[in-house]
Coordinates of C-alpha atoms in Angstrom, one line a residue:
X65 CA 0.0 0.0 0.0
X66 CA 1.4 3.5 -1.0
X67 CA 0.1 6.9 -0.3
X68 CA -0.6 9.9 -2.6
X69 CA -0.8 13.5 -2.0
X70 CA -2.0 15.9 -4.6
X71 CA -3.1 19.3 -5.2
X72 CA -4.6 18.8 -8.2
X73 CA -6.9 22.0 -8.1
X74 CA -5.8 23.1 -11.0
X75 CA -8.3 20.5 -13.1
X76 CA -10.9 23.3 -12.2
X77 CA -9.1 25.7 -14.0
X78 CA -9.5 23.9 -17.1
X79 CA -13.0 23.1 -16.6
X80 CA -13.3 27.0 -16.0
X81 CA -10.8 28.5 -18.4
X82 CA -10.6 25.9 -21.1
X83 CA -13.9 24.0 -21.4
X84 CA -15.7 26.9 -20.0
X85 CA -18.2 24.6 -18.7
X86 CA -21.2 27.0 -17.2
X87 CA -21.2 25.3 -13.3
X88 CA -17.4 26.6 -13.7
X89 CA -17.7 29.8 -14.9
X90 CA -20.9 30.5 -13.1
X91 CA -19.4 29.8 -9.6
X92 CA -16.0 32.6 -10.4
X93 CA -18.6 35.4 -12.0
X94 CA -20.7 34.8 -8.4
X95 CA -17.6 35.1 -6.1
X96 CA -14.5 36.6 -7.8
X97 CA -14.1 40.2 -8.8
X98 CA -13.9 40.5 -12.6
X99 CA -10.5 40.1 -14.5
X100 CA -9.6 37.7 -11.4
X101 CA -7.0 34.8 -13.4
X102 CA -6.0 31.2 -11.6
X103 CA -2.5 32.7 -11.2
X104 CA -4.1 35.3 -8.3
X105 CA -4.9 31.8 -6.4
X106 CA -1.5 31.4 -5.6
X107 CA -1.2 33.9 -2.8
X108 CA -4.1 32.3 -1.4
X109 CA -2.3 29.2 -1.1
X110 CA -0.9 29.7 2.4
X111 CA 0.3 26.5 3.9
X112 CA 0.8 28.2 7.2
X113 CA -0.8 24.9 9.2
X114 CA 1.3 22.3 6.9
X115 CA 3.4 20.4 9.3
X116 CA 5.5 17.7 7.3
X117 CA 6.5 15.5 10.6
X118 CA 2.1 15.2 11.6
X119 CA 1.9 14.3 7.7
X120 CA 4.2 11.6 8.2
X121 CA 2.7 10.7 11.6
X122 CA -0.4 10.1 9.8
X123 CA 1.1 8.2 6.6
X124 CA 3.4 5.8 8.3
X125 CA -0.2 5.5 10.9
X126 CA -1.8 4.0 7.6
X127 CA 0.4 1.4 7.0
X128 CA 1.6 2.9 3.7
X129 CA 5.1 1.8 2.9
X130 CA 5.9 4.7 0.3
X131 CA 4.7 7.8 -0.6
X132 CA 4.0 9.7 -4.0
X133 CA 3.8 13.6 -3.4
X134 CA 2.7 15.7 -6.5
X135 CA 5.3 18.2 -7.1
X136 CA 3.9 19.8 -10.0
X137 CA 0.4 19.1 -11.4
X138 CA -0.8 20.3 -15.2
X139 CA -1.3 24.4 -14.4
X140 CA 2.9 23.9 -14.1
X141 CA 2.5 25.4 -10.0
X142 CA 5.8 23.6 -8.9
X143 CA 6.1 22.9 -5.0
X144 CA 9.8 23.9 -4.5
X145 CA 11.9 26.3 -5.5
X146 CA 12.2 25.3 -9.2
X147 CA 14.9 27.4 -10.9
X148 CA 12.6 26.7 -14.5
X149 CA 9.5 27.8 -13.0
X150 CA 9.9 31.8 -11.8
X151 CA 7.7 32.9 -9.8
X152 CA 4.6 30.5 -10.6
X153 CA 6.9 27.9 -7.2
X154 CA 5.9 27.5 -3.4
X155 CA 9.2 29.4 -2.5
X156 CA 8.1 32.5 -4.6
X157 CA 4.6 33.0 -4.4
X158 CA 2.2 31.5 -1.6
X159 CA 3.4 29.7 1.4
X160 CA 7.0 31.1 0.5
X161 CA 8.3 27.5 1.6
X162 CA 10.3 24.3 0.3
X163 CA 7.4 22.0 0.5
X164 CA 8.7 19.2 -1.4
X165 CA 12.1 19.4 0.6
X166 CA 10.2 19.2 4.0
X167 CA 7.9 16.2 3.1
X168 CA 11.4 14.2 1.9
X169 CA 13.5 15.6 5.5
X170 CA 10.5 14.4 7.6
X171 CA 9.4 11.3 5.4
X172 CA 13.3 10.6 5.8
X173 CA 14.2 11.5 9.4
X174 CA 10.8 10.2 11.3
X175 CA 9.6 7.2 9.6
X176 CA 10.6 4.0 7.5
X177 CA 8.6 5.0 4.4
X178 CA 9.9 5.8 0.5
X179 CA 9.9 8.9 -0.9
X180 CA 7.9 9.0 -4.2
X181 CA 7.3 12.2 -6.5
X182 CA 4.4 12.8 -9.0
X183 CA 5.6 15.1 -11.9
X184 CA 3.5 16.4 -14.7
X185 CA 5.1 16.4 -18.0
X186 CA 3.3 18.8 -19.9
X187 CA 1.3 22.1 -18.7
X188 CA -1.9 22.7 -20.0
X189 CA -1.4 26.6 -20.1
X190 CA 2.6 27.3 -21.2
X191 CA 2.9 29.2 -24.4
X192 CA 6.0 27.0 -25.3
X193 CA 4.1 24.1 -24.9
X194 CA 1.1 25.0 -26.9
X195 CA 3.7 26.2 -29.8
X196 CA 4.7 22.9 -29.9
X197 CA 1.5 21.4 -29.9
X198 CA 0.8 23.4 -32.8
X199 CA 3.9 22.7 -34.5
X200 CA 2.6 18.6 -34.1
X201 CA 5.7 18.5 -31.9
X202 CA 8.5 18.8 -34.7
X203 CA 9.9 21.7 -32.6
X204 CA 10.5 20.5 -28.7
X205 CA 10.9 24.2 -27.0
X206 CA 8.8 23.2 -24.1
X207 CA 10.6 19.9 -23.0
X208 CA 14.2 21.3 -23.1
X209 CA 13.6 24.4 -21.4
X210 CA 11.1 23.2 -18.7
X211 CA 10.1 19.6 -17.9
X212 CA 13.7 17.6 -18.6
X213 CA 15.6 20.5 -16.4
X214 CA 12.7 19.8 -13.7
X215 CA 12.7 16.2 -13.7
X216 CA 17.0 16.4 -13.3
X217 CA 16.7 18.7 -10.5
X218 CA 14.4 17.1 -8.8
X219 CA 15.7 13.4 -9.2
X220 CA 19.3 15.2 -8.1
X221 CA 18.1 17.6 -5.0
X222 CA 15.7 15.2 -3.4
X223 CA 16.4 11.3 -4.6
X224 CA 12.8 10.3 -4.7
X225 CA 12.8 6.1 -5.0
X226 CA 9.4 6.2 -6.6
X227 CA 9.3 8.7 -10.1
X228 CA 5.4 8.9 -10.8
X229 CA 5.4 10.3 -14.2
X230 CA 2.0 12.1 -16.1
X231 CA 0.3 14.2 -18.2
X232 CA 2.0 13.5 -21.9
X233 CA -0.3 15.9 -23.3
X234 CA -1.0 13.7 -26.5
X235 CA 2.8 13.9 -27.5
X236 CA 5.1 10.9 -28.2
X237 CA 7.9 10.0 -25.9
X238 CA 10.3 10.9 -28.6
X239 CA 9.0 14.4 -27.7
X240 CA 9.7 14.5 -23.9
X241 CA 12.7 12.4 -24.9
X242 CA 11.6 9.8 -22.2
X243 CA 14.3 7.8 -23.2
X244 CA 17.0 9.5 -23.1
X245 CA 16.3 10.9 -19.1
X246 CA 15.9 7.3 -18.3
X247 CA 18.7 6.0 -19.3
X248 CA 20.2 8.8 -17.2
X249 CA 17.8 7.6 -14.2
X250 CA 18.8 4.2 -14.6
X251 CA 22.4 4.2 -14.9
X252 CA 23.9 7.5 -13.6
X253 CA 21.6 9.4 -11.7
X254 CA 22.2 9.0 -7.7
X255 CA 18.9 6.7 -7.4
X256 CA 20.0 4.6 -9.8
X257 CA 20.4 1.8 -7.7
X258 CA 16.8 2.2 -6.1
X259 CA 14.6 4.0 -8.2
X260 CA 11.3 2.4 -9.6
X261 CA 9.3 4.5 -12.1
X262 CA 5.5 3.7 -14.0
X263 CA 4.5 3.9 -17.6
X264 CA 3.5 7.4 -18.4
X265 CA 6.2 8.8 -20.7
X266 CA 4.8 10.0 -23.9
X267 CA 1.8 8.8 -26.1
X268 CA 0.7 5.4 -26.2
X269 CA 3.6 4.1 -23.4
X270 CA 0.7 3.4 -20.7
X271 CA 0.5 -0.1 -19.6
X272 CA 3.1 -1.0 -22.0
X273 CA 6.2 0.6 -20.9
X274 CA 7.9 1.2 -17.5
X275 CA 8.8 -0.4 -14.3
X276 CA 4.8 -0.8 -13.1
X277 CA 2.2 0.1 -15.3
X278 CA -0.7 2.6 -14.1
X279 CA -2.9 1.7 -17.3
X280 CA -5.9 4.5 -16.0
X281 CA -6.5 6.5 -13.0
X282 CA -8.4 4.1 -10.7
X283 CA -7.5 1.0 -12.6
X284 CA -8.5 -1.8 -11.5
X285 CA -8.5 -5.3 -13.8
X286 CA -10.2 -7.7 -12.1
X287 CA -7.8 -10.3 -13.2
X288 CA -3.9 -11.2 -12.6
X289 CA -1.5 -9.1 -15.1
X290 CA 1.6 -10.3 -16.1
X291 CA 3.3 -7.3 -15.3
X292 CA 3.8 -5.2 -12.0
X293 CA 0.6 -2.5 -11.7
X294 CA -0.7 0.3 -9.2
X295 CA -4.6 1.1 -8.6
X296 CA -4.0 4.6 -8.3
X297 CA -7.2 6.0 -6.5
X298 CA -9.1 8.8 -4.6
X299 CA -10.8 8.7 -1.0
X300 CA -13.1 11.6 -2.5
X301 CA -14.5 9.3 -5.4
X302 CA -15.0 12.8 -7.3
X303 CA -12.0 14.5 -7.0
X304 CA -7.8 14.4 -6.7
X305 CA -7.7 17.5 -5.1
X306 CA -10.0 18.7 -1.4
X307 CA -13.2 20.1 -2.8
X308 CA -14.7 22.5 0.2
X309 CA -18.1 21.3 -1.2
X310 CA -17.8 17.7 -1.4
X311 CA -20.6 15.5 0.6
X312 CA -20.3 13.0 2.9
X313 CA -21.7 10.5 0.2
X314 CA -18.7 11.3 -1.7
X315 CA -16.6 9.7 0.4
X316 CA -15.4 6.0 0.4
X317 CA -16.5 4.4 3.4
X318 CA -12.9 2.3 4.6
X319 CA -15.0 -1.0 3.7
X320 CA -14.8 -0.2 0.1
X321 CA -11.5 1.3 0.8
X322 CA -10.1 -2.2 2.5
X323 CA -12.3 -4.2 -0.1
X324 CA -10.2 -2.6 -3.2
X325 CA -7.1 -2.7 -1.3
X326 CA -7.4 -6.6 -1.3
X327 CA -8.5 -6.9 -5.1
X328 CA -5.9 -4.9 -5.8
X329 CA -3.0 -7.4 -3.9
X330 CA -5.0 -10.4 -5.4
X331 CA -4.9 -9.7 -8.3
X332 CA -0.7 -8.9 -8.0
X333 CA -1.0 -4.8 -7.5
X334 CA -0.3 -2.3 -5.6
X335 CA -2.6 0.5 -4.1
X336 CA -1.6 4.3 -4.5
X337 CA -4.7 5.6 -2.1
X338 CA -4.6 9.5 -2.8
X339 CA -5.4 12.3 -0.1
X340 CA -6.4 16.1 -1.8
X341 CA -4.4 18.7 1.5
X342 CA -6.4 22.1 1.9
X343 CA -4.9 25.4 0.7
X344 CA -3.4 25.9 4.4
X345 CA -1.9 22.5 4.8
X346 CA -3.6 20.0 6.7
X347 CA -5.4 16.8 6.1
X348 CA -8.8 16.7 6.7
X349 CA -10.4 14.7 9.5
X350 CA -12.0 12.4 6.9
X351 CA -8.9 11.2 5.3
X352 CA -7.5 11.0 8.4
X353 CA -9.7 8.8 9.8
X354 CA -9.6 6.6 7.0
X355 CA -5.8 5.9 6.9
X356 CA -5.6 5.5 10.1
X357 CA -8.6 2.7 10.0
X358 CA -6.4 1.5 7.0
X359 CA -3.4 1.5 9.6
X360 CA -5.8 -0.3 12.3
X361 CA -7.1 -3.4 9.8
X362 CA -3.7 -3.9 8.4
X363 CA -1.7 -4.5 11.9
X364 CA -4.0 -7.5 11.7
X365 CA -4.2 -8.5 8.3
X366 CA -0.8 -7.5 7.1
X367 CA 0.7 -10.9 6.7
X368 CA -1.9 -11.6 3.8
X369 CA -1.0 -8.2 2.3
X370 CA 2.7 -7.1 2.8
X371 CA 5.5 -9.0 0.9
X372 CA 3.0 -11.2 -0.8
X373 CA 2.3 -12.9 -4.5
X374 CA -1.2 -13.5 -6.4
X375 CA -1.9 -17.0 -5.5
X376 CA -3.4 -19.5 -8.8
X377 CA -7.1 -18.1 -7.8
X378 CA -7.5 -14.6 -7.3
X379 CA -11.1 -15.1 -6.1
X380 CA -12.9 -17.7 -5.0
X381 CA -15.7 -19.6 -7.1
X382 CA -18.2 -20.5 -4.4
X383 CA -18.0 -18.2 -2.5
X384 CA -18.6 -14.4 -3.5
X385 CA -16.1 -11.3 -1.8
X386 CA -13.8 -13.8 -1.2
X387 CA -9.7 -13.2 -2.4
X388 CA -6.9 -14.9 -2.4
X389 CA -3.3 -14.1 -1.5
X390 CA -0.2 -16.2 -1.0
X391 CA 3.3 -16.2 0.4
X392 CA 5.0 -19.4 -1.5
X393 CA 8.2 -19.5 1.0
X394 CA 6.1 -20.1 4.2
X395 CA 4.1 -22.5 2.3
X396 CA 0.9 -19.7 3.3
X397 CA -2.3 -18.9 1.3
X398 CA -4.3 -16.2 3.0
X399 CA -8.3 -16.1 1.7
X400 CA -9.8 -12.4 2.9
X401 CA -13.4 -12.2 3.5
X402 CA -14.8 -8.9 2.5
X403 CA -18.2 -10.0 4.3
X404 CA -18.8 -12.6 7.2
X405 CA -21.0 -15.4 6.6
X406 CA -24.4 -15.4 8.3
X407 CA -24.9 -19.1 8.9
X408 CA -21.3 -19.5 10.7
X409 CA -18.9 -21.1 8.3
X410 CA -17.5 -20.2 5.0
X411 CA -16.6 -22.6 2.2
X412 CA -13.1 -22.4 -0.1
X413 CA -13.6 -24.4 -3.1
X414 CA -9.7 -23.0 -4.6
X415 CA -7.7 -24.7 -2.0
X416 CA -6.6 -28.4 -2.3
X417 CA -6.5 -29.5 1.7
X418 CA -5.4 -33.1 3.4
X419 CA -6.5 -33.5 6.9
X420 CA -3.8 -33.9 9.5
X421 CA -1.5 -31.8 8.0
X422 CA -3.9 -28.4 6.7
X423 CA -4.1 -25.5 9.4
X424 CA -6.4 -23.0 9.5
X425 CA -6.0 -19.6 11.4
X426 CA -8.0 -16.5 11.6
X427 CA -5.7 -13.8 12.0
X428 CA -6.2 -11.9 14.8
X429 CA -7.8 -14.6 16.8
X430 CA -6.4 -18.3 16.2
X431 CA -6.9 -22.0 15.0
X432 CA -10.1 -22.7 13.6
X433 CA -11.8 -26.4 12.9
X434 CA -13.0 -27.0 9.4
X435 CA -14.0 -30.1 7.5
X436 CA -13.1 -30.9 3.4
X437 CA -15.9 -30.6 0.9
X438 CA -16.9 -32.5 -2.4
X439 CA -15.5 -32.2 -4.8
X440 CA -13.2 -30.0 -3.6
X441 CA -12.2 -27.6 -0.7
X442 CA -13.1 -27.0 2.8
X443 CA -15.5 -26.1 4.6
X444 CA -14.5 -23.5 8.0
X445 CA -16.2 -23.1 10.8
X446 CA -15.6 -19.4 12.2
X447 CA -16.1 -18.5 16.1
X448 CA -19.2 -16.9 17.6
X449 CA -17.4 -13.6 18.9
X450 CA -19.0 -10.5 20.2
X451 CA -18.2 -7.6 18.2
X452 CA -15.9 -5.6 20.8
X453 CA -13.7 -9.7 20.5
X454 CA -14.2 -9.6 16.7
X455 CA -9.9 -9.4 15.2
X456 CA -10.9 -6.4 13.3
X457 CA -14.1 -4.8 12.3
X458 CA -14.1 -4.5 8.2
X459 CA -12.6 -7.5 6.9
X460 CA -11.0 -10.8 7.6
X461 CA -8.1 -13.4 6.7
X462 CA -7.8 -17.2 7.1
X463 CA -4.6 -18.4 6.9
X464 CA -3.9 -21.7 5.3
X465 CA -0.7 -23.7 5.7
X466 CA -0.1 -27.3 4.4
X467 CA -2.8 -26.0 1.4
X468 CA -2.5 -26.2 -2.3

């Protein structure tokens, strides 16, 4: 499980400025003086409550084990000090602050977590950008002057582990030269050694090139992939960014949250759970409260979730909300109910047993009893617990050894 943090408020602005879609426009005419432009936003971005070592309290509280901070969404708004970005950077306009640097200090100095970053390669707004666009990207003006000297001087002033790449802007990778900065990455940069990067580098490279694929915002396949893949996915089910409006409904509840979680490992991914901060730095309550729930449900289950490999099933066939997870070295298969059975026992029809050598355990709690099944499986007969003796409240793993 990874973290993300974004500020990606900026999407508004194209809804506003670009798509001029009425809700948009309507909602700056009502409460924004006339000739008022996104860039007079950025002093309103203050920061002053952002406290990077309670932001990493709270990450490394959710169980997370790295974290993917966006640096620089589409409006081109960088977060540090970027010597490409003048005056439109945290350190010269707005909280007048380092933000990237402090996240990596405190991710670094207070907690075991990696340090990811979330750069955008194009802008939607920069003239150079949209001269090349109109030039069908035979001229590259806008990758050589802004996004390659980013991307190096953020890769060399904070060595982030995790590079989360976006935003191609419907050009090829031969434009942003994707290539050519990762063979850099890869064999000279100073995170060469350690550095994992996804597949968004230029048109047509998702979920075919890179070190994990992302394939789509919120992916998730419902099957095994071949290759290494991240559900990259919101808490606020209608936004990356904090929307001051948004309803409770909006909201995934951390059942849905912990039930996409497990998919997500079954099915051999990884879960980049994003986070939208407010303009003065803090984390709302709400997400809060659900990484920390995520924190609570996976000092119990993490032994079905951490260092662990799809298993032959991903789901079970009898059963329904039922996934599988495995750890071949200890000989382990974990199967995670997403729902407890009413009549008091579950059946697995994936797992081959042999009784006197199978074990069942419900993590959390113990051995269970359990009987095999025709034609095949078992048949587990879980304990009649209060809910204040229940393991954990949202979701729970059997643990199988001597199982096929």
């Amino acid at each position: 499980m990874a973290l993300g943090m974004d500020r990606r408020n900026g999407q508004r602005r194209w809804y506003w400025q670009k798509q001029k879609q009425k809700p948009y426009v309507d909602f700056m005419q009502k409460n924004y003086p006339p000739h008022f432009g996104y860039q007079d936003f950025a002093p309103q971005f203050t920061a002053e409550f952002f406290d990077a070592k309670e932001w990493t309290d709270i990450f490394a509280s959710s169980g997370a084990k790295y974290i993917v901070l966006t640096t620089k969404h589409h409006e081109g708004y960088t977060l540090w000090g970027s010597k490409n970005s003048w005056n439109w950077n945290a350190v010269d306009v707005g909280p007048k602050r380092d933000l990237v640097g402090e996240v990596a200090s405190a991710i670094r100095s207070y907690s075991d977590l990696r340090l990811g970053l979330y750069h955008s390669l194009f802008e939607w707004f920069n003239p150079l950008f949209e001269q090349d666009a109109a030039n069908l990207f035979t001229t590259d003006y806008f990758p050589n002057s802004k996004t390659l000297p980013e991307l190096y001087e953020l890769v060399v002033k904070y060595k982030p582990e995790v590079l989360w790449s976006d935003g191609d802007g419907d050009a090829p990778d031969t434009y942003w030269n994707s290539t050519g900065f990762l063979a850099w990455l890869y064999n000279d940069s100073p995170v060469r050694d350690t550095v994992v990067t996804n597949d968004r580098w230029g048109l047509d490279t998702i979920c075919k090139h890179g070190g994990y694929y992302t394939c789509a915002d919120r992916y998730q396949p419902g099957h095994l992939l071949k290759h290494k893949w991240e559900n990259c996915m919101t808490i606020d089910t209608k936004s990356w960014g904090y929307r001051r409006n948004a309803p409770l409904r909006d909201y995934l509840t951390i059942e849905q949250l912990v039930a996409a979680l497990v998919e997500t490992v079954s099915c051999g991914g990884n879960l980049l759970l994003n986070v939208g901060p407010t303009h003065d730095g803090r984390i709302s309550p709400i997400f809060e409260e659900r990484l920390r729930q995520m924190g609570s449900w996976l000092k119990v289950n993490g032994e079905a979730i951490y260092n662990t490999t799809a298993w032959r099933a991903q789901k079970d066939n009898v059963t329904s909300n039922l996934w599988y997870t495995s750890r071949p070295k200890e000989k382990a298969v974990f199967a995670i109910l997403l729902e407890l059975p009413k009549n008091g026992s579950v059946i697995l029809s994936e797992p081959v047993v042999t009784q006197g050598l199978t074990q069942v355990e419900l993590l959390g709690y113990g051995l269970l009893h359990w009987e095999p099944v025709k034609p095949s499986g078992l048949q587990i007969f879980l304990p009649q617990l209060s809910f204040s003796q229940m393991p954990c409240q949202w979701a729970w793993t059997l643990k199988l050894t001597g199982a096929t």
